[in-house]
Short mmCIF file of C-alpha atoms in Angstrom, two decimals:
data_model
loop_
_atom_site.label_atom_id
_atom_site.label_comp_id
_atom_site.label_asym_id
_atom_site.label_seq_id
_atom_site.Cartn_x
_atom_site.Cartn_y
_atom_site.Cartn_z
CA GLU A 1 -8.33 31.71 -2.40
CA GLY A 2 -10.66 34.57 -3.34
CA SER A 3 -13.76 33.85 -5.42
CA LYS A 4 -12.29 30.79 -6.68
CA SER A 5 -12.53 29.15 -3.54
CA LYS A 6 -15.24 26.53 -3.01
CA PHE A 7 -15.84 27.82 0.53
CA GLU A 8 -18.17 30.88 1.46
CA LEU A 9 -15.98 31.60 4.33
CA GLN A 10 -12.42 30.67 4.93
CA ILE A 11 -11.11 31.15 8.38
CA LYS A 12 -7.63 30.63 10.03
CA ILE A 13 -6.96 30.65 13.79
CA HIS A 14 -3.50 30.94 15.13
CA PHE A 15 -3.37 30.72 18.94
CA ASP A 16 -0.75 30.89 21.69
CA GLY A 17 -0.17 31.69 25.29
CA GLY A 18 2.60 32.32 27.64
CA SER A 19 3.44 32.52 31.34
CA ARG A 20 6.12 34.45 33.07
CA GLY A 21 7.33 32.09 35.60
CA ASN A 22 5.15 29.21 34.74
CA PRO A 23 3.12 29.61 36.93
CA GLY A 24 3.07 33.33 36.76
CA VAL A 25 1.90 36.37 34.96
CA ALA A 26 0.01 34.62 31.88
CA GLY A 27 -1.55 35.99 28.79
CA ALA A 28 -3.07 34.38 25.74
CA GLY A 29 -3.51 35.58 22.04
CA ALA A 30 -5.36 34.47 18.95
CA GLN A 31 -5.22 35.95 15.58
CA ILE A 32 -8.57 34.90 13.39
CA VAL A 33 -8.75 35.66 9.83
CA VAL A 34 -11.81 35.70 8.00
CA VAL A 35 -12.08 35.83 4.42
CA ASP A 36 -15.50 36.17 2.72
CA ASN A 37 -15.37 34.69 -0.67
CA CYS A 38 -19.29 34.87 -1.12
CA ASN A 39 -18.95 38.73 -1.08
CA THR A 40 -16.87 38.66 -4.42
CA GLU A 41 -19.84 37.37 -6.33
CA SER A 42 -21.76 40.58 -6.22
CA THR A 43 -19.13 43.16 -5.58
CA ALA A 44 -16.00 41.65 -7.34
CA ARG A 45 -13.92 42.75 -4.23
CA ALA A 46 -12.78 40.17 -1.44
CA THR A 47 -13.31 41.30 2.24
CA THR A 48 -11.03 39.91 4.77
CA THR A 49 -11.56 40.74 8.61
CA ILE A 50 -8.56 40.04 10.95
CA TYR A 51 -9.25 39.70 14.61
CA SER A 52 -6.23 40.19 17.04
CA VAL A 53 -7.36 39.00 20.48
CA ARG A 54 -5.44 39.58 23.60
CA LYS A 55 -6.47 37.88 26.98
CA PHE A 56 -4.88 38.40 30.35
CA CYS A 57 -5.33 35.23 32.29
CA GLY A 58 -3.90 36.19 35.55
CA ASN A 59 -1.11 36.68 37.82
CA ARG A 60 -0.18 33.13 38.60
CA GLU A 61 -1.20 30.71 35.63
CA THR A 62 0.45 27.99 33.68
CA ASN A 63 1.69 28.19 30.10
CA ASN A 64 -0.62 25.18 29.04
CA VAL A 65 -3.71 26.99 30.71
CA ALA A 66 -2.88 30.42 28.62
CA GLU A 67 -2.45 28.48 25.64
CA TYR A 68 -5.84 26.77 25.86
CA ASN A 69 -7.30 30.13 26.62
CA GLY A 70 -5.97 31.55 23.50
CA LEU A 71 -7.70 28.56 21.60
CA VAL A 72 -11.06 29.10 23.32
CA ALA A 73 -10.73 32.78 22.25
CA GLY A 74 -10.11 31.86 18.60
CA LEU A 75 -12.81 29.39 18.49
CA GLU A 76 -15.40 31.78 20.03
CA ARG A 77 -14.75 34.35 17.59
CA ALA A 78 -14.78 31.96 14.68
CA LYS A 79 -18.20 30.45 15.82
CA SER A 80 -19.56 34.07 16.27
CA CYS A 81 -18.41 35.02 12.66
CA ILE A 82 -20.01 31.98 10.98
CA GLU A 83 -23.25 32.41 12.84
CA ARG A 84 -23.55 36.13 12.13
CA TYR A 85 -22.71 35.33 8.49
CA GLN A 86 -25.63 32.75 8.46
CA CYS A 87 -28.21 35.37 9.97
CA SER A 88 -27.06 38.08 7.71
CA ASN A 89 -27.79 35.95 4.77
CA LYS A 90 -31.49 34.74 4.99
CA GLN A 91 -31.47 32.59 1.93
CA LEU A 92 -28.43 30.33 3.47
CA ALA A 93 -29.97 30.46 6.88
CA SER A 94 -33.19 29.11 5.61
CA SER A 95 -31.84 26.58 3.15
CA VAL A 96 -30.72 22.93 3.94
CA SER A 97 -26.91 22.97 4.25
CA GLN A 98 -26.43 19.73 2.44
CA SER A 99 -28.20 21.14 -0.42
CA ARG A 100 -25.98 24.24 -1.15
CA LYS A 101 -23.45 23.99 -3.90
CA LYS A 102 -20.76 25.81 -1.72
CA PRO A 103 -19.79 24.30 1.78
CA LEU A 104 -20.15 27.32 4.25
CA PHE A 105 -16.69 27.30 5.72
CA GLN A 106 -13.31 26.03 5.92
CA LEU A 107 -11.66 26.48 9.51
CA ARG A 108 -8.05 25.70 9.77
CA ILE A 109 -6.52 25.87 13.59
CA TYR A 110 -2.78 26.36 14.02
CA GLY A 111 -0.67 26.32 17.17
CA ASP A 112 2.74 25.69 18.32
CA SER A 113 1.51 23.79 21.39
CA LYS A 114 1.82 19.93 20.40
CA LEU A 115 0.37 19.00 23.66
CA ILE A 116 -3.01 20.83 22.92
CA ILE A 117 -3.08 19.76 19.38
CA GLN A 118 -2.53 16.10 20.02
CA GLN A 119 -5.22 16.17 23.08
CA LEU A 120 -7.93 17.81 20.75
CA LYS A 121 -7.00 15.11 18.00
CA GLY A 122 -7.75 12.43 20.47
CA VAL A 123 -3.95 11.13 20.35
CA TRP A 124 -2.97 12.11 23.93
CA LYS A 125 -5.48 12.22 26.96
CA CYS A 126 -6.21 15.30 28.86
CA ASN A 127 -6.31 14.88 32.74
CA HIS A 128 -4.84 17.82 34.32
CA PRO A 129 -7.53 19.51 36.72
CA SER A 130 -6.67 22.86 35.39
CA MET A 131 -6.54 22.07 31.70
CA LYS A 132 -9.41 19.69 31.63
CA PRO A 133 -12.34 22.14 31.56
CA LEU A 134 -10.47 24.19 28.97
CA PHE A 135 -10.17 20.94 27.00
CA LEU A 136 -13.63 20.25 27.24
CA GLN A 137 -14.65 23.90 26.19
CA CYS A 138 -12.60 23.59 23.08
CA GLN A 139 -14.13 20.09 22.35
CA LYS A 140 -17.80 21.65 22.76
CA LEU A 141 -16.96 24.64 20.48
CA ILE A 142 -15.25 22.43 17.86
CA GLY A 143 -18.53 20.34 17.79
CA GLU A 144 -20.99 23.26 17.63
CA ILE A 145 -18.92 24.70 14.86
CA LYS A 146 -18.83 21.55 12.98
CA ASN A 147 -22.69 21.41 13.42
CA LEU A 148 -23.18 24.70 11.87
CA ASP A 149 -22.69 23.00 8.43
CA VAL A 150 -21.90 19.20 7.84
CA ASN A 151 -20.27 19.96 4.47
CA SER A 152 -17.62 22.56 5.81
CA GLU A 153 -14.05 21.39 6.81
CA LEU A 154 -12.41 21.95 10.24
CA TRP A 155 -8.85 20.66 11.05
CA LEU A 156 -6.11 21.35 13.58
CA GLU A 157 -2.27 21.48 12.71
CA HIS A 158 0.84 21.90 14.86
CA VAL A 159 3.11 24.48 13.65
CA TYR A 160 6.51 25.74 14.94
CA ARG A 161 6.99 29.07 16.69
CA GLU A 162 8.20 30.90 13.82
CA GLN A 163 5.05 30.39 11.98
CA ASN A 164 3.08 31.53 14.90
CA LYS A 165 4.61 34.91 15.80
CA ALA A 166 1.47 36.81 15.49
CA ALA A 167 -0.39 34.86 18.21
CA ASP A 168 2.78 34.84 20.30
CA ALA A 169 2.98 38.77 20.06
CA LEU A 170 -0.41 39.16 21.28
CA ALA A 171 -0.10 37.06 24.10
CA ASN A 172 2.87 39.12 25.29
CA GLU A 173 0.92 42.21 24.74
CA ALA A 174 -1.68 40.84 27.11
CA MET A 175 0.91 40.11 29.66
CA ASP A 176 2.70 43.47 29.36
CA GLN A 177 -0.43 45.39 29.95
CA ARG A 178 -2.57 42.97 32.07
CA ARG A 179 -5.61 43.44 30.39
CA SER A 180 -7.79 41.92 27.79
CA TRP A 181 -8.76 43.65 24.35
CA THR A 182 -9.52 42.98 20.79
CA THR A 183 -8.74 44.83 17.62
CA SER A 184 -10.25 44.15 14.41
CA THR A 185 -9.30 45.45 10.76
CA LEU A 186 -11.47 45.07 7.85
CA ILE A 187 -9.53 44.89 4.50
CA VAL A 188 -11.21 45.44 1.30
CA ASP A 189 -9.92 44.66 -2.37
CA GLY A 190 -10.34 47.61 -4.60
CA PRO A 191 -10.99 47.49 -8.44
CA SER A 192 -7.33 47.30 -9.18
CA GLY A 193 -6.55 44.90 -6.59
CA LYS A 194 -5.21 47.29 -4.15
CA LYS A 195 -6.03 46.19 -0.66
CA SER A 196 -7.43 49.02 1.82
CA ALA A 197 -7.79 48.89 5.62
CA ALA A 198 -11.44 50.01 5.77
CA ALA A 199 -11.86 50.02 9.52
CA VAL A 200 -10.44 49.48 13.01
CA VAL A 201 -12.54 48.60 15.98
CA GLU A 202 -10.79 48.31 19.60
CA THR A 203 -13.07 46.17 21.73
CA ILE A 204 -12.12 46.52 25.54
CA ASP A 205 -13.05 43.85 28.13
CA ASN A 206 -12.76 45.41 31.62
CA GLY A 207 -14.22 42.46 33.43
CA ASN A 208 -17.39 44.40 34.47
CA GLY A 209 -20.02 43.29 31.92
CA GLY A 210 -18.29 44.96 28.80
CA PRO A 211 -17.31 45.24 26.25
CA PHE A 212 -17.18 48.64 25.06
CA GLU A 213 -16.30 49.43 21.46
CA LYS A 214 -14.41 52.22 19.98
CA GLU A 215 -14.64 52.58 15.98
CA VAL A 216 -12.08 54.13 13.83
CA ILE A 217 -13.21 54.65 10.08
CA ASP A 218 -11.36 55.30 6.93
CA VAL A 219 -8.05 54.08 8.02
CA ASP A 220 -5.92 54.28 4.71
CA ALA A 221 -8.98 53.40 2.65
CA ASP A 222 -10.28 54.32 -0.63
CA ASP A 223 -13.24 56.62 -0.94
CA ASP A 224 -15.32 53.96 -2.84
CA ASN A 225 -14.71 50.63 -0.94
CA GLY A 226 -17.43 51.28 1.43
CA SER A 227 -15.25 52.09 4.34
CA SER A 228 -18.07 53.40 6.42
CA SER A 229 -19.81 50.16 6.76
CA PRO A 230 -19.74 48.21 9.83
CA LEU A 231 -17.73 45.00 10.17
CA SER A 232 -19.56 41.78 9.31
CA CYS A 233 -18.78 40.09 12.52
#
């Protein structure tokens, strides 16, 4: 990947959800990895931001609804990152997307729910009253993301649980603590290729109009890697 990629942003979403009792205490998780390849052209340092989203879905919810909530959270974060990237680069925002040499983004979405992946691919129908609103929300978000740049790529892929452990762990944390929160880690490639965690931000959703942010700077970071800069998304 890195600077050799034809995409300015490379984004991966892993999503999952669970319910203890089905229905029961439910939580969703999503890990969103955003690689900024355009940044390498000016600084020779790739930047990667990892978002770990945990969402508590309630005390009596189903596994499928929790998994859809995980995907919604991942899509919302990915869309926000792409939009903020466009706004931060006025030259890109003012140009016509078809005329750019590089496609804006490549978005790959992975989940271990074959049901959700097949429904969103249009292979299976979604008629369940609890799932249909979330299914439609995912369709809407995917359409909005695609419209941000017609030259970009987006696809969904079913994976096995062994390949989705990070999202599963996040969903379990949400169920354990019965709350929703997100942590973000910015990783910068140093001149020697050493990767450093430059910042960690915890966002707490208290359900009362938050979120609130707590930023921790200089976490195992080199002095010259811009560790005091804010996260790009």
